[in-house]
Short mmCIF file of C-alpha atoms in Angstrom, two decimals:
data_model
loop_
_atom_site.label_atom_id
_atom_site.label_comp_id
_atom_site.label_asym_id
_atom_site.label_seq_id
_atom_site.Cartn_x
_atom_site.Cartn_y
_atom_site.Cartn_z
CA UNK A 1 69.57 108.61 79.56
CA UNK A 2 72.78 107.73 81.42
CA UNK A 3 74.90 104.71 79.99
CA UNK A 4 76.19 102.16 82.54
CA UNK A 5 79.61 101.58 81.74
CA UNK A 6 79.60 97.75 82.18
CA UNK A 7 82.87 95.35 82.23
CA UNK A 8 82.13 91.90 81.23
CA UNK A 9 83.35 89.12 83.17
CA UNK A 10 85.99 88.45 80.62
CA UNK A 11 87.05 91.61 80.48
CA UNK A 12 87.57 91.25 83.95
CA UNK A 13 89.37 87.98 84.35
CA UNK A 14 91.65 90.00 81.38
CA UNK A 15 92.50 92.92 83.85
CA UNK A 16 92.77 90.77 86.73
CA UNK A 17 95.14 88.44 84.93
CA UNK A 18 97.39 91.52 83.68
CA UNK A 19 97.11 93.14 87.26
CA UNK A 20 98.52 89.76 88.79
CA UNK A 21 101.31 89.60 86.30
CA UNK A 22 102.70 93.10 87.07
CA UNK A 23 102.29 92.53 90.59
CA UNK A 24 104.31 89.08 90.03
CA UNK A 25 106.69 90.61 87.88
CA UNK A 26 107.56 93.39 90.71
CA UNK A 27 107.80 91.00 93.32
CA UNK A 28 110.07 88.91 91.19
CA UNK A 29 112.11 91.92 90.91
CA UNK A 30 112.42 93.12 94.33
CA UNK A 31 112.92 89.14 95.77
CA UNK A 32 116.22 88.91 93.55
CA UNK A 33 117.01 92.49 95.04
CA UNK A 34 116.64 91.14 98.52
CA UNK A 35 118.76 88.36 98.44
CA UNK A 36 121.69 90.08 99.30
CA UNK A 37 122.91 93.24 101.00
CA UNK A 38 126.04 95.22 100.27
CA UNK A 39 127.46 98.58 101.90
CA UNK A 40 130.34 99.82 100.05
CA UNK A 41 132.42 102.63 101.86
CA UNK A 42 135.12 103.91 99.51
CA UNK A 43 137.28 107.36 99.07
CA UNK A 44 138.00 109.39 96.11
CA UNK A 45 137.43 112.03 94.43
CA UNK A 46 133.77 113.71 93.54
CA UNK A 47 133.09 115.17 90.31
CA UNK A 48 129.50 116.86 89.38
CA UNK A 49 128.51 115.53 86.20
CA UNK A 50 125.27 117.22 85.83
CA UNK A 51 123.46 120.03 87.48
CA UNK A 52 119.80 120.32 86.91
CA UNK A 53 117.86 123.68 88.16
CA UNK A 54 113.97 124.77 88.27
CA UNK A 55 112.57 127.19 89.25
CA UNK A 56 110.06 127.42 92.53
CA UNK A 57 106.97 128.88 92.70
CA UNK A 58 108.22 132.68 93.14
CA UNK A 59 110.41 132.42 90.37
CA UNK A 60 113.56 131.64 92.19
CA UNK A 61 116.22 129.35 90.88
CA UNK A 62 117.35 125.88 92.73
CA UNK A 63 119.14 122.69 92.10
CA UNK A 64 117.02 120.08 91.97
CA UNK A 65 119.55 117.51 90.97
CA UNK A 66 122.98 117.11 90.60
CA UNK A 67 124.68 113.63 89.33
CA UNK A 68 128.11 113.31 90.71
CA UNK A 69 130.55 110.44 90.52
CA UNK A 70 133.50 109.06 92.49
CA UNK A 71 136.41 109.26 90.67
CA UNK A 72 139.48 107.54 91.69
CA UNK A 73 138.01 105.55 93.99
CA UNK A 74 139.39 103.10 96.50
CA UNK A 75 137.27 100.61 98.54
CA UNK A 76 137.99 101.51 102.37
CA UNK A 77 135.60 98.68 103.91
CA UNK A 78 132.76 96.58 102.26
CA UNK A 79 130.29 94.33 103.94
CA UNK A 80 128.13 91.91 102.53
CA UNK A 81 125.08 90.08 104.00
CA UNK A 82 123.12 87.60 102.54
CA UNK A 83 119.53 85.96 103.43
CA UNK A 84 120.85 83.39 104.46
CA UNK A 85 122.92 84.39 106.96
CA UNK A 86 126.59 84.44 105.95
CA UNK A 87 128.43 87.54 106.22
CA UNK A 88 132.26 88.97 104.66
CA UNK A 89 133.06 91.78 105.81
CA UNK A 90 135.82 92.89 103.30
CA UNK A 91 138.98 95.43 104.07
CA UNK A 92 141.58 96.51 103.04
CA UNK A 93 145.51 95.35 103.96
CA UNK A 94 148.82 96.84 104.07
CA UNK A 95 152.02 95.30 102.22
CA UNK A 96 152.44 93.15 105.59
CA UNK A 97 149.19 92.10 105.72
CA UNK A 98 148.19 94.45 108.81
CA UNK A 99 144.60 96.03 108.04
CA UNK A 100 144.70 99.25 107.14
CA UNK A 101 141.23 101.41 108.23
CA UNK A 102 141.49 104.01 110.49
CA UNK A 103 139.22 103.70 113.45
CA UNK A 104 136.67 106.39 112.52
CA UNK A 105 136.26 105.43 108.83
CA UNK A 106 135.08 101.84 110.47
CA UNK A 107 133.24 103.49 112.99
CA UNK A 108 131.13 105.21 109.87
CA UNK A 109 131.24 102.12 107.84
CA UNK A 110 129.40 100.36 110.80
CA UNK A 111 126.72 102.83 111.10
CA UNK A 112 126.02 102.68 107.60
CA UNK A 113 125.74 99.13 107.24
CA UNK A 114 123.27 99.30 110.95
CA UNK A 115 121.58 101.61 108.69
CA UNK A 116 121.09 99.99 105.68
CA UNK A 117 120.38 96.36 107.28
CA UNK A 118 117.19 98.52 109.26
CA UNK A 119 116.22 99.72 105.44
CA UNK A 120 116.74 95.95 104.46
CA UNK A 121 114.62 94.54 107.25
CA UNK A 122 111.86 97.24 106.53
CA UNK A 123 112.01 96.53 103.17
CA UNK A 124 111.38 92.73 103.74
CA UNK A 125 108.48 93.50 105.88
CA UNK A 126 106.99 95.13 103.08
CA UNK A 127 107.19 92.63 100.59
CA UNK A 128 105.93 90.44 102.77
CA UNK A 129 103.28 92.38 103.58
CA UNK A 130 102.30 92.40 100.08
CA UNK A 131 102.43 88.80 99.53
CA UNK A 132 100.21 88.42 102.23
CA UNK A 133 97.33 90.88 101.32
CA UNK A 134 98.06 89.43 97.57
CA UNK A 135 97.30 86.08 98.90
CA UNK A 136 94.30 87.46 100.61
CA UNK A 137 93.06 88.45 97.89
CA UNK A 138 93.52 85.29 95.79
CA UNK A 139 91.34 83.20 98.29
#
């Protein structure tokens, strides 16, 4: 005799209703991530903190993580975009108030920020995405 393993409508309506709240609660999360975008570029020093290995399949040893920080660091350029529009595009100045960024370091710093406002705008579509097969699914 095989058992039918049955849910009962309340049951249901209790997974559901947890389902929606972690969905909500993510969401939630990743809207007040989205609000505003920020690409630091700084200099300093790099220091490993922390090297993890394993070991692959045959037996040989890699890294597999390393945590490193930037010690003695110095902001060189930092931009900041938010939803709705506004952008400050921060650098830094000499004694005479000349900027002070040589042309390649800003050359980087504007591929990176390119970079990460393509991650941001994927990103969006994403969530949105969501919301909208969320909603979907609501009806």
């Amino acid at each position: 005799m095989v058992e039918e393993n049955k849910i009962s409508s309340k049951d249901l309506e209790s997974i559901l209703e947890e389902l929606g709240r972690k969905i909500y609660d993510g969401l939630k999360d990743a809207l007040e991530d989205i609000t505003t975008l920020q690409v630091v570029t700084v200099s300093g020093k790099e220091r490993v903190l922390k090297v993890e290995k394993m070991e692959d399949v045959d037996g040989k040893e890699f890294i597999a993580r390393r945590k490193t920080v930037i010690s003695e660091e110095r902001v060189i350029a930092k931009t900041i975009i938010e939803l709705d529009g506004d952008i400050i595009l921060m650098l830094p100045v000499d004694d005479e108030g000349k900027i002070s960024v040589e042309k390649e370091i800003m050359e980087l710093h504007e591929k990176n920020v390119k970079i990460a406002v393509e991650n941001w705008r994927e990103f969006l579509k994403g969530i949105m995405s969501v919301c909208t097969q969320l909603m979907e699914f609501l009806k």
